[in-house]
Coordinates of C-alpha atoms and ligand atoms in Angstrom, one line a residue:
X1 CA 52.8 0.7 -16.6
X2 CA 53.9 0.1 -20.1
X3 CA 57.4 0.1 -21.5
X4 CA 57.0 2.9 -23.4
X5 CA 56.9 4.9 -20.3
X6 CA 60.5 3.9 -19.5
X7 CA 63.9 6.1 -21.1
X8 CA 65.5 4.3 -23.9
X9 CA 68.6 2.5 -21.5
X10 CA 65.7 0.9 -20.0
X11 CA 63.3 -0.2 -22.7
X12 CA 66.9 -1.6 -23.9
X13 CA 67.7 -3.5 -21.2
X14 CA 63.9 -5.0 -21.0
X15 CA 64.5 -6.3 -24.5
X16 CA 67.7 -8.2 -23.6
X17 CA 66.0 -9.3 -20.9
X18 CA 63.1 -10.7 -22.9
X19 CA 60.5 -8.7 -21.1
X20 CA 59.3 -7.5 -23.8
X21 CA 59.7 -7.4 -27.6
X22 CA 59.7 -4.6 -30.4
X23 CA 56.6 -6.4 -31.9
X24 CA 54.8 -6.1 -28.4
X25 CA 55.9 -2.3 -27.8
X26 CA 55.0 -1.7 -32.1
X27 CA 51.5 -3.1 -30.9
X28 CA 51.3 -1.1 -27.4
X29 CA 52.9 2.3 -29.3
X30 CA 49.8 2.0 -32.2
X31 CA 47.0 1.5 -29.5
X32 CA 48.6 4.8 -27.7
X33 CA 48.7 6.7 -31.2
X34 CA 45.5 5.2 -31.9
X35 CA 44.3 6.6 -27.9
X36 CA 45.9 10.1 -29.3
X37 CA 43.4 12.7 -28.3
X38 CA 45.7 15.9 -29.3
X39 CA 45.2 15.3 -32.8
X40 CA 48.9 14.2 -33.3
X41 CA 49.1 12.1 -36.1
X42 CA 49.0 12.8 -40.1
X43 CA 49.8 9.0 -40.5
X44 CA 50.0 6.1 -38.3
X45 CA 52.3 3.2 -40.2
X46 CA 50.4 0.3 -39.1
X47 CA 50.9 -2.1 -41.4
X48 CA 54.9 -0.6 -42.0
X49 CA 55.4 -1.1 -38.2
X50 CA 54.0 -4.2 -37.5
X51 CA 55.6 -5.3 -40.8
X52 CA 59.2 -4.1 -39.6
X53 CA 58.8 -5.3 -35.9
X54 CA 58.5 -9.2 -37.0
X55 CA 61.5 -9.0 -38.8
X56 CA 63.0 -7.6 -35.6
X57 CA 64.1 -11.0 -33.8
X58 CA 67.6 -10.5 -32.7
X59 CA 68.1 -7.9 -29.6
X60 CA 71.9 -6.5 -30.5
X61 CA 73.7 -5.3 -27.5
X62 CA 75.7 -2.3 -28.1
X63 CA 72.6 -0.9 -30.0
X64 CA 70.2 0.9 -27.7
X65 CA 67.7 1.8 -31.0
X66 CA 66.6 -1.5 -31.6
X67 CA 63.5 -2.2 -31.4
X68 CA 62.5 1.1 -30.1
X69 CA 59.1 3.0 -31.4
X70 CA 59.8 6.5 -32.6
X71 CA 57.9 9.2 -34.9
X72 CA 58.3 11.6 -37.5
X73 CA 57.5 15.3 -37.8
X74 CA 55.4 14.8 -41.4
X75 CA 58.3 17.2 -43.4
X76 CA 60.7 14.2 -43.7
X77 CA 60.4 12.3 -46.3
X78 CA 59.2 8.9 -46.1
X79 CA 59.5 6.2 -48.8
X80 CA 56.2 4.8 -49.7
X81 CA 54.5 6.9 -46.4
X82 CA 52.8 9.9 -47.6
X83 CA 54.8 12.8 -46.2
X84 CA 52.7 16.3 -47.1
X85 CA 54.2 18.5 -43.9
X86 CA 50.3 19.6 -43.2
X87 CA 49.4 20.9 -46.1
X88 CA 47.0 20.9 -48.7
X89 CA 49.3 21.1 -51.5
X90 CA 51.3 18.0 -50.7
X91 CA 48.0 15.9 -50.0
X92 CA 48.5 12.5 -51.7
X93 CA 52.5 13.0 -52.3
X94 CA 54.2 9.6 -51.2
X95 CA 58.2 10.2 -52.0
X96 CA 60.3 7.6 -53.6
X97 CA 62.7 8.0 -50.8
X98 CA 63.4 8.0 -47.3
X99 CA 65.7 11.0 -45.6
X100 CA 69.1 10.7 -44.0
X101 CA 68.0 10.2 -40.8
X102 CA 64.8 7.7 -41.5
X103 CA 68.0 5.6 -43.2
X104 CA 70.0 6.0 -40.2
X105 CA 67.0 5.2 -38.0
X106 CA 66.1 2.1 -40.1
X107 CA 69.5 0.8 -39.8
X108 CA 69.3 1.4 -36.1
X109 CA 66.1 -0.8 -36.2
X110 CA 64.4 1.9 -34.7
X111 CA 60.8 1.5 -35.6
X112 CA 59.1 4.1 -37.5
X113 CA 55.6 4.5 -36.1
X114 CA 54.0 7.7 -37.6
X115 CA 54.1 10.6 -39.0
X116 CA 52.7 13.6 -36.9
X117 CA 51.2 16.8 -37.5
X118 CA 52.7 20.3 -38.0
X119 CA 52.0 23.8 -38.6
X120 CA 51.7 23.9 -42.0
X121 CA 54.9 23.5 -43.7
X122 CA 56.9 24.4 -40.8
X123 CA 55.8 27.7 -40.4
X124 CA 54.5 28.6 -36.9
X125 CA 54.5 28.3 -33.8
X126 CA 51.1 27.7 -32.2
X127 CA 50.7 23.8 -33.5
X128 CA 47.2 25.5 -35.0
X129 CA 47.7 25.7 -38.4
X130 CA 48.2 22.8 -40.4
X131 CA 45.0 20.9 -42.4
X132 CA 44.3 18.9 -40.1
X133 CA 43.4 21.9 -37.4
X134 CA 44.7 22.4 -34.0
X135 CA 46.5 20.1 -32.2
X136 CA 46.2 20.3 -28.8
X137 CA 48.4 20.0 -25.5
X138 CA 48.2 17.0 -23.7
X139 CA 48.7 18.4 -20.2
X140 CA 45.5 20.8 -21.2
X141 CA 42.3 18.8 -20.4
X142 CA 40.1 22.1 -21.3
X143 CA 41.8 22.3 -24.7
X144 CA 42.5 25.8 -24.4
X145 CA 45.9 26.5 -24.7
X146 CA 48.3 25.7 -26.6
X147 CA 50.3 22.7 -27.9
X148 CA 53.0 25.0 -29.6
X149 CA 54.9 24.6 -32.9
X150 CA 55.7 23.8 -35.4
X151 CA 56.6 20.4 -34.4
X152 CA 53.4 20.3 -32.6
X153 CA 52.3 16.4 -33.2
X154 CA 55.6 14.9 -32.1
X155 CA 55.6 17.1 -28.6
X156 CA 51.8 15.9 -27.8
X157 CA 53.1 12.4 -28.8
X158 CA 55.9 12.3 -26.7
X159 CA 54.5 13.9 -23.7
X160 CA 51.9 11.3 -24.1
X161 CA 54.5 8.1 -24.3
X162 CA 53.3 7.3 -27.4
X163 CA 57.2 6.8 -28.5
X164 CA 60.1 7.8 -26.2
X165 CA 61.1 9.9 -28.7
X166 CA 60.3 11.7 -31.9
X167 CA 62.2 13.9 -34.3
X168 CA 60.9 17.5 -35.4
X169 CA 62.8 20.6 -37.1
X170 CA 63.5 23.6 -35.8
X171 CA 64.2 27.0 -37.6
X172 CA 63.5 29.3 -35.1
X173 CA 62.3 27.2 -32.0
X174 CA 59.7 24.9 -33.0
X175 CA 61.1 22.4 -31.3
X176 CA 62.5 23.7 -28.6
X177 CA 59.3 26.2 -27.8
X178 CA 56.8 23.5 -27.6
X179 CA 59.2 21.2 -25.4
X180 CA 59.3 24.2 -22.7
X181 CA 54.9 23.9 -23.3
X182 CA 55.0 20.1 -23.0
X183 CA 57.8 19.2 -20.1
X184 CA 59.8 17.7 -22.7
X185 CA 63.2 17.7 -23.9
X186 CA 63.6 19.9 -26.9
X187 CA 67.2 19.5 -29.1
X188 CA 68.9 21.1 -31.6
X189 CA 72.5 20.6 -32.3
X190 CA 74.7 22.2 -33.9
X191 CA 73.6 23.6 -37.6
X192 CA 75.6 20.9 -39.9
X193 CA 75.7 18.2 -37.0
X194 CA 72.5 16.1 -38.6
X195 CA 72.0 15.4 -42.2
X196 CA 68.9 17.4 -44.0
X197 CA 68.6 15.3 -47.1
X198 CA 65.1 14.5 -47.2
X199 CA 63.4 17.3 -44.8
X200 CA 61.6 20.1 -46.7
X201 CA 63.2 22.8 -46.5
X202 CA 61.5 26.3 -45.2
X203 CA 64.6 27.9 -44.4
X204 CA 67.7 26.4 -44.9
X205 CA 70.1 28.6 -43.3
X206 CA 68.3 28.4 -40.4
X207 CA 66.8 25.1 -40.7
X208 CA 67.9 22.1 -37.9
X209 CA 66.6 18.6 -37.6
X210 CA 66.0 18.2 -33.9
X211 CA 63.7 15.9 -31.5
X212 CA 61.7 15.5 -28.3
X213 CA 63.0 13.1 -25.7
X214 CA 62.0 12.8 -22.0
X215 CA 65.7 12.4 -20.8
X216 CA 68.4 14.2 -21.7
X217 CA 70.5 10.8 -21.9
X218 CA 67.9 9.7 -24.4
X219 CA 68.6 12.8 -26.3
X220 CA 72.5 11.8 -26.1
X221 CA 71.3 8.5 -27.4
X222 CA 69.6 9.6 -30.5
X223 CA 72.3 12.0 -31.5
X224 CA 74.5 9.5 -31.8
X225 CA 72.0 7.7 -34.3
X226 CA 71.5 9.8 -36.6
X227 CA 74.3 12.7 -36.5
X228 CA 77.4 12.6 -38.7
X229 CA 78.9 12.7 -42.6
X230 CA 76.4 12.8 -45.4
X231 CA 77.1 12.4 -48.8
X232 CA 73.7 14.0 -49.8
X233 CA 74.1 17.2 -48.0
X234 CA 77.0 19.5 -48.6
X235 CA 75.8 21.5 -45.5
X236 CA 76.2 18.3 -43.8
X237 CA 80.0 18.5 -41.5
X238 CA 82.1 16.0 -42.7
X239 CA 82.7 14.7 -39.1
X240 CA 82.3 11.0 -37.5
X241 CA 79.5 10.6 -35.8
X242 CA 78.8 11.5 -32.1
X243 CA 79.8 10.5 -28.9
X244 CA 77.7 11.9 -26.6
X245 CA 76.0 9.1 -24.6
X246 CA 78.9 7.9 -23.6
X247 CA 80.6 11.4 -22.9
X248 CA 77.6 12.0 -20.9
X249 CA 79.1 12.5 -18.0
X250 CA 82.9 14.1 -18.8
X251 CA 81.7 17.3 -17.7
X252 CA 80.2 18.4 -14.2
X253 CA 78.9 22.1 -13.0
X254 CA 81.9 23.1 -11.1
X255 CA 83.9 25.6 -12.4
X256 CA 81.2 25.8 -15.3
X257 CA 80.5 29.2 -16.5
X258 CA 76.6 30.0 -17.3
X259 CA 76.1 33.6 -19.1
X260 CA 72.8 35.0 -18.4
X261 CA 71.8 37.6 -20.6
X262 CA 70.1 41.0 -18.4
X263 CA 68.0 41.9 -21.2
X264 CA 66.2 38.6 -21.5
X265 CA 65.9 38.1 -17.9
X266 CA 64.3 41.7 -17.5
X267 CA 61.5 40.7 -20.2
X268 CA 61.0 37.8 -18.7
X269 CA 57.5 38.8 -16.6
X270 CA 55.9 35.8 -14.9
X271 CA 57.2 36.5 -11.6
X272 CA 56.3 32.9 -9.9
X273 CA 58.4 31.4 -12.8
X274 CA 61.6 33.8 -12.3
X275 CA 61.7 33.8 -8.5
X276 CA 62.2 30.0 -9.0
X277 CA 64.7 30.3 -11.6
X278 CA 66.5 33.1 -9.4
X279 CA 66.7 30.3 -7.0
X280 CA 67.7 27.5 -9.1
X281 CA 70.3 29.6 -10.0
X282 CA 71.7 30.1 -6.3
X283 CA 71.9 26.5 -6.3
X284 CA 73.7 26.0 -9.5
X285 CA 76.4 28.5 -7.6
X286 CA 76.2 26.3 -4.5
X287 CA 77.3 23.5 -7.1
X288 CA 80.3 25.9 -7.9
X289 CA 78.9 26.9 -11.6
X290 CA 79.9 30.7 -12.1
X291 CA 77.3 32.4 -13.1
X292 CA 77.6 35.8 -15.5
X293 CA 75.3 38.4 -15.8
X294 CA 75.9 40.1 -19.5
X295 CA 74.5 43.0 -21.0
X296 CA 73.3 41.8 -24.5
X297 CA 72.9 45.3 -26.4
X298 CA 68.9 45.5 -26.1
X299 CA 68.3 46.9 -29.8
X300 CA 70.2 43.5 -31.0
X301 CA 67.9 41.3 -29.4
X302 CA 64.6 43.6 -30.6
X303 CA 65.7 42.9 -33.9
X304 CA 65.7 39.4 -33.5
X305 CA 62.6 38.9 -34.4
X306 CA 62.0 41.3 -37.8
X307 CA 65.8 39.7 -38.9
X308 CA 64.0 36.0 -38.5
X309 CA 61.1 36.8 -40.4
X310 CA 62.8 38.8 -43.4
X311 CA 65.4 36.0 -43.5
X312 CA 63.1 32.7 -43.1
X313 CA 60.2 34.6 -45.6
X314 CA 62.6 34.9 -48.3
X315 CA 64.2 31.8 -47.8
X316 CA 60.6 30.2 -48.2
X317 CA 60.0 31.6 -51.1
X318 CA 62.4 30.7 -53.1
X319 CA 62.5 27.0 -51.5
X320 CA 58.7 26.0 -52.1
X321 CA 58.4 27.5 -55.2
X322 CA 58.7 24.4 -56.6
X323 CA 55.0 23.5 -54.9
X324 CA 53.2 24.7 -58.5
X325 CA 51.0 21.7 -59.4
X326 CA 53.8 20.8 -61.9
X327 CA 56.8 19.8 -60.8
X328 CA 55.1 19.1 -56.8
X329 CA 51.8 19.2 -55.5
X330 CA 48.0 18.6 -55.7
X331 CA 47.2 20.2 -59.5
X332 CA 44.4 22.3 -60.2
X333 CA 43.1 22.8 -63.5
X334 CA 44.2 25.1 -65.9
X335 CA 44.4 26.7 -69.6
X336 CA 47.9 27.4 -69.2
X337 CA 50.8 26.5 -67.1
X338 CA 50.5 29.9 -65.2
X339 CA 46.9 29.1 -64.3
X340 CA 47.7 25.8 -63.4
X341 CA 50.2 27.2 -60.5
X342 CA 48.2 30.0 -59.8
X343 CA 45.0 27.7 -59.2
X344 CA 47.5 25.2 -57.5
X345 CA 48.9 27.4 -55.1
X346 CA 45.8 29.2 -54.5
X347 CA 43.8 26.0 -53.1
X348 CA 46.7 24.8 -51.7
X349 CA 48.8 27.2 -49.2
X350 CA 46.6 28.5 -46.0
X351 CA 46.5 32.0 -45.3
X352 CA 49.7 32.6 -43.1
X353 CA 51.6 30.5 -45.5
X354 CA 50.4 33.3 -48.4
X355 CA 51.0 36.1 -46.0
X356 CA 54.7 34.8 -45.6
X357 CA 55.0 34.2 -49.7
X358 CA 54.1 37.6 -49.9
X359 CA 56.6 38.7 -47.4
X360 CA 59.4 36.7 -49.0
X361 CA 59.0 37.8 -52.4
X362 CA 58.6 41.7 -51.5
X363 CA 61.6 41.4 -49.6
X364 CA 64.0 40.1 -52.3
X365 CA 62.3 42.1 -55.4
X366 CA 65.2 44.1 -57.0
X367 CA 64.1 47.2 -55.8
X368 CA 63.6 46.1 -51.9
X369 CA 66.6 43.9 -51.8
X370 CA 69.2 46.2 -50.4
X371 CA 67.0 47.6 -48.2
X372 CA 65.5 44.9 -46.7
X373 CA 66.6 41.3 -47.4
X374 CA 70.5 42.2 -47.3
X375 CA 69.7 44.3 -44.5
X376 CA 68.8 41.5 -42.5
X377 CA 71.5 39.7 -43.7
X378 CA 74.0 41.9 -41.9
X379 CA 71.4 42.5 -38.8
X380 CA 71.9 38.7 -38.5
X381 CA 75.6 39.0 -38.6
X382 CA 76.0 42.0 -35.9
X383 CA 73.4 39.8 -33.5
X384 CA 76.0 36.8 -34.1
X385 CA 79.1 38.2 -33.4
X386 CA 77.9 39.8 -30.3
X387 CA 76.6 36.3 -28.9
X388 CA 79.9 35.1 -30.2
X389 CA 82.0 37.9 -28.5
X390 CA 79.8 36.6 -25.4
X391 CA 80.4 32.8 -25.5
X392 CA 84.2 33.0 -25.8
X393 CA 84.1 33.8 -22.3
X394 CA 81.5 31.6 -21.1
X395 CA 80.4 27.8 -21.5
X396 CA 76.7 27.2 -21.1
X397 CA 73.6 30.3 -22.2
X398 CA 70.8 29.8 -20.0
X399 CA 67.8 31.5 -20.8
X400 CA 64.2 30.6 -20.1
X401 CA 62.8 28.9 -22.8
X402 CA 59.5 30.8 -23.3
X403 CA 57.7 33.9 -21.5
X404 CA 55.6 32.0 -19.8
X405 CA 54.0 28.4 -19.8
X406 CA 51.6 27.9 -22.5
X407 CA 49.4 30.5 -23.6
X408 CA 45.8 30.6 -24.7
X409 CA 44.5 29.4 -28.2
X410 CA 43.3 32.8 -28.7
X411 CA 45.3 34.8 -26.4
X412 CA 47.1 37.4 -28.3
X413 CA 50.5 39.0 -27.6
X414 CA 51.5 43.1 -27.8
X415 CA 53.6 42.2 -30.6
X416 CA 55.9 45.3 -29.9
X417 CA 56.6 44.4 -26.3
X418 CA 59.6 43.6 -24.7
X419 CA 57.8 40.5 -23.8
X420 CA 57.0 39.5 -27.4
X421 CA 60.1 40.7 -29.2
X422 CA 62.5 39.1 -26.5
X423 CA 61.3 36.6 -24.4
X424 CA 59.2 34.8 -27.0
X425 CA 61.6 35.3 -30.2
X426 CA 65.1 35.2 -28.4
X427 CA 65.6 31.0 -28.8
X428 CA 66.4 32.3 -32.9
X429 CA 69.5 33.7 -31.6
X430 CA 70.8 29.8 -31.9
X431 CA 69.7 29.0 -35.5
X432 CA 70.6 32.0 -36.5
X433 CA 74.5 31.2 -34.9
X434 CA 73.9 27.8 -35.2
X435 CA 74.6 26.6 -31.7
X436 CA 73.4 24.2 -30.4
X437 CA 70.4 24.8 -27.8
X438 CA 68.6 22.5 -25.8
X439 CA 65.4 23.1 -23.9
X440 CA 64.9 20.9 -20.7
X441 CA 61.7 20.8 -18.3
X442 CA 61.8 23.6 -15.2
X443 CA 58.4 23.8 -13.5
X444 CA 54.9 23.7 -13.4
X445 CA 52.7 26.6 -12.9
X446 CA 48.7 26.0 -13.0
X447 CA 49.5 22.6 -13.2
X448 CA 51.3 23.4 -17.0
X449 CA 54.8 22.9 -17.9
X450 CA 57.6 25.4 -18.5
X451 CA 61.1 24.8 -19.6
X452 CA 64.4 26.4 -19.7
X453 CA 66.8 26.6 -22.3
X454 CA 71.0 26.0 -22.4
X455 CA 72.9 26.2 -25.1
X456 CA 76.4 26.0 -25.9
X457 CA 79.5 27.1 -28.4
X458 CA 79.1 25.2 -32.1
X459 CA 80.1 21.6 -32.2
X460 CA 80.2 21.6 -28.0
X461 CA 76.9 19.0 -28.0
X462 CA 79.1 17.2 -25.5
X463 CA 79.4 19.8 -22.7
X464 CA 76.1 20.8 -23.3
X465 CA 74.5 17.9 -23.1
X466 CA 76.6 16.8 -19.5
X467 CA 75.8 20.0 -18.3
X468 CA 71.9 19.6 -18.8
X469 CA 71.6 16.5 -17.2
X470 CA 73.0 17.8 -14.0
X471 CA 70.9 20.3 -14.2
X472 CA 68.1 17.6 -15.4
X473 CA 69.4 16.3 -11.9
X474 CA 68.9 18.9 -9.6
X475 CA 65.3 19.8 -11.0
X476 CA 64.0 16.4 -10.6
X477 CA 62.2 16.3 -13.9
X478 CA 63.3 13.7 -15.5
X479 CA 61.2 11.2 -17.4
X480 CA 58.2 13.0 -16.7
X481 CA 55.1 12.8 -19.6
X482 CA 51.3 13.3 -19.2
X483 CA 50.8 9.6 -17.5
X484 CA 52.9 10.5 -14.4
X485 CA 52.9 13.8 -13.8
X486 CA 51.1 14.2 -10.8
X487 CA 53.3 12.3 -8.8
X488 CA 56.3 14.5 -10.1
X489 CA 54.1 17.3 -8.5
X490 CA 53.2 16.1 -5.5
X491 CA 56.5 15.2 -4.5
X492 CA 57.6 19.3 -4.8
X493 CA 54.5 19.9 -2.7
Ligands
LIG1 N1 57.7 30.1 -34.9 C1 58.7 30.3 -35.9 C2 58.1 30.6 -37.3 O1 56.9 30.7 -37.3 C3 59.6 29.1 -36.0 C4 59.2 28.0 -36.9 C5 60.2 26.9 -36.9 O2 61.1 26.8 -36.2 N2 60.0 26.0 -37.9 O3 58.7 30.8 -38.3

């Protein structure tokens, strides 16, 4: 046993009690991300870390960060920590300053550990595409299936105890996706709730900084940290900071209204999975939760997907065109300053990462605009204020959080099914409103994890949050990672 296995409330209380101290769990968190066999890590701060953690002398009280190991998606920015968000182009870039929440973290005492891999720049899902190759999924000995993504090094991390938590971003699910593949606890509050100055940006209107825990207290915990007012981010709310750890139990599931939305549940196919969820959701009732079943409108959620990509292509675009070799990024040689971005962007960007550039830009030429980019603009806007028209009547969305648990590495989907379009794409339906939308761990099947997903009203991280951890109650899941997941199994058997 290590303290790293333990939630943050506990590693806490070990420090006060001199169990342990942050340099000991710095020096047990390196020799796990140094154990790492998922290919997790871009960067591991060794020296920074163990630098940091012998500074760290004086346990405070009322703050339950101090001292504790986290890690970074590699798309915040890191003072003097190279930061390239898995990809070529940004190889060798170290910033000249630290994002909101690293700040907030640092002034926690939290203790910055590493920086972990991604699909490059944020786009994807599978956790296969950024330069350093796949990364894998910890609970996946065969290597087969996979991690997910984009936030694919921080999931494998965290399932492996590395840290007891670890931030990510999420645009369209990439946090909250690979939580439901690695039992983890996958959250994304409310668009506005958490400062973005400092993570690159793929798509900012749809862009969230969010985190893996393995308790839904712990992700209370950290959203108090690192949530509130930012001067460097107009998008930011100009709100105190939260409450939510201590709030954590205001709310209970009686009386609690849960929506569940037909169309989702009907493409949801893995019939082991559902029949357990159908019965989970008998006992939520038995707990007095009311539960809704609501008709969507199925062509609204079909379009999720096609609205996400137009949307989040364009945005891309325009927001990494400033990856040319001149102003950012690994130069290439060139007679003039359009070779030089053409060579630059050429040897830097993957394929999927062109493909998507290519996207973007056809979809916000002059002549396509209208047609396609604006078009999307309004799709998004009809899917919202149907999901809003839903939520005024109801508290808590619960949805599974993925089709199925993981899939193969080279398994690949109908992409016109009901399957595909819904049940894989529907978690966008909460950047795209910005709600707030937490995925929590559900089951195993074939000895792999699969999670469901809640989410609440904007600026409701409160309610959401109490009303996951009863349900974090009544599944049993909680604290689970790689190390100990057998006995979480064997006492369902
Ligand atoms: N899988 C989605 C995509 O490929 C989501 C990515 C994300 O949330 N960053 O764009």
């Amino acid at each position: 046993m290590s303290y790293l296995d333990l939630s943050i409330k506990d590693i806490h209380q070990a420090l006060l009690d001199k169990k342990t101290t942050p340099l000991e769990l710095t020096k047990e968190a390196l020799l796990r991300a140094h154990a790492d066999t998922c290919n997790s890590f871009e960067y591991i701060c060794e020296n920074e870390a163990l630098e940091f953690a012998k500074t760290l002398n004086d346990v405070e009280k009322d703050n339950l960060l101090y001292g504790i190991p986290y890690l970074l998606k590699d798309n915040f920015s890191t003072k003097d920590i190279p930061s390239c968000a898995s990809s070529n182009i940004l190889n060798g870039y170290i910033p000249i300053f630290d994002a909101t929440v690293v700040k907030k973290l640092k002034d926690k005492k939290a203790i910055l550990i590493g920086k972990t891999t991604m699909d490059e720049l944020a786009m994807g899902g599978s956790g296969t595409t950024g330069h350093k190759g796949i990364t894998y999924n910890p609970y996946d000995i065969s290597k087969t299936r996979l991690c997910g993504g984009s936030s694919c090094g921080s999931a494998a991390a965290v399932a492996q105890a590395v840290t007891p938590f670890a931030l990510g971003s999420d645009t369209g699910d990439s946090v909250r996706k690979p939580a439901s593949f690695n039992s983890l606890v996958g959250f994304k509050p409310t668009w506005g709730r958490i400062s973005r100055f400092g993570l690159f940006p793929f798509a900012p209107s749809l862009d969230h900084v969010a985190y893996f825990t393995r308790s839904v207290e712990d992700a209370a915990i950290v959203l108090d940290a690192i949530s509130g007012r930012d001067k460097s981010d107009s998008t930011c709310f100009d709100m105190d900071s939260t409450n939510s750890y201590e709030n954590l139990n205001k709310y209970n599931l009686n009386g609690c209204k849960i929506v569940i939305l037909n169309e989702i549940m009907d493409s949801f196919k893995d019939e082991q999975l559902k029949n357990k969820l159908n019965n989970f959701i008998e006992l939520l009732k038995s707990r007095g939760a009311i539960i809704n079943y609501v008709d969507f409108n199925k062509s609204l959620l079909e379009a999720i997907f096609p609205t996400y990509f137009v949307i989040s292509c364009a945005e891309a675009t325009s927001n990494n065109a400033n990856l040319d070799g001149i102003k950012f990024g690994d130069r290439k040689d060139g007679n003039t300053y359009q070779e030089v971005m053409i060579n630059t962007r050429t040897a830097g960007f993957s394929e999927l990462i062109k493909r998507r550039f290519v996207i973007g830009s056809f979809v916000l030429m002059s002549e396509n605009r209208e047609e396609l980019f604006i078009r999307a603009q309004k799709a998004r806007r009809l899917i919202v204020n149907r999901l809003n028209e839903i939520m005024k009547d109801n508290d808590i969305l619960l949805t599974p959080a993925a089709p199925s648990i993981s899939p193969k590495i080279k398994e690949s989907s109908d992409k016109l099914s009901d399957t595909y379009l819904i049940a894989d794409n529907h978690l966008a339906l909460e950047n795209f409103s910005g709600m707030p939308s937490i995925t929590i761990p559900f089951a195993f099947k074939d000895d792999m994890p699969f999670g469901i997903n809640l989410s609440s009203k904007i600026l409701q991280e409160d309610l959401l949050l109490s009303i996951s951890s009863k349900f974090e109650e009544l599944i049993g899941l909680k604290g689970v990672s790689v190390r100990n997941y057998k006995e979480y199994l064997k006492e369902e058997k």
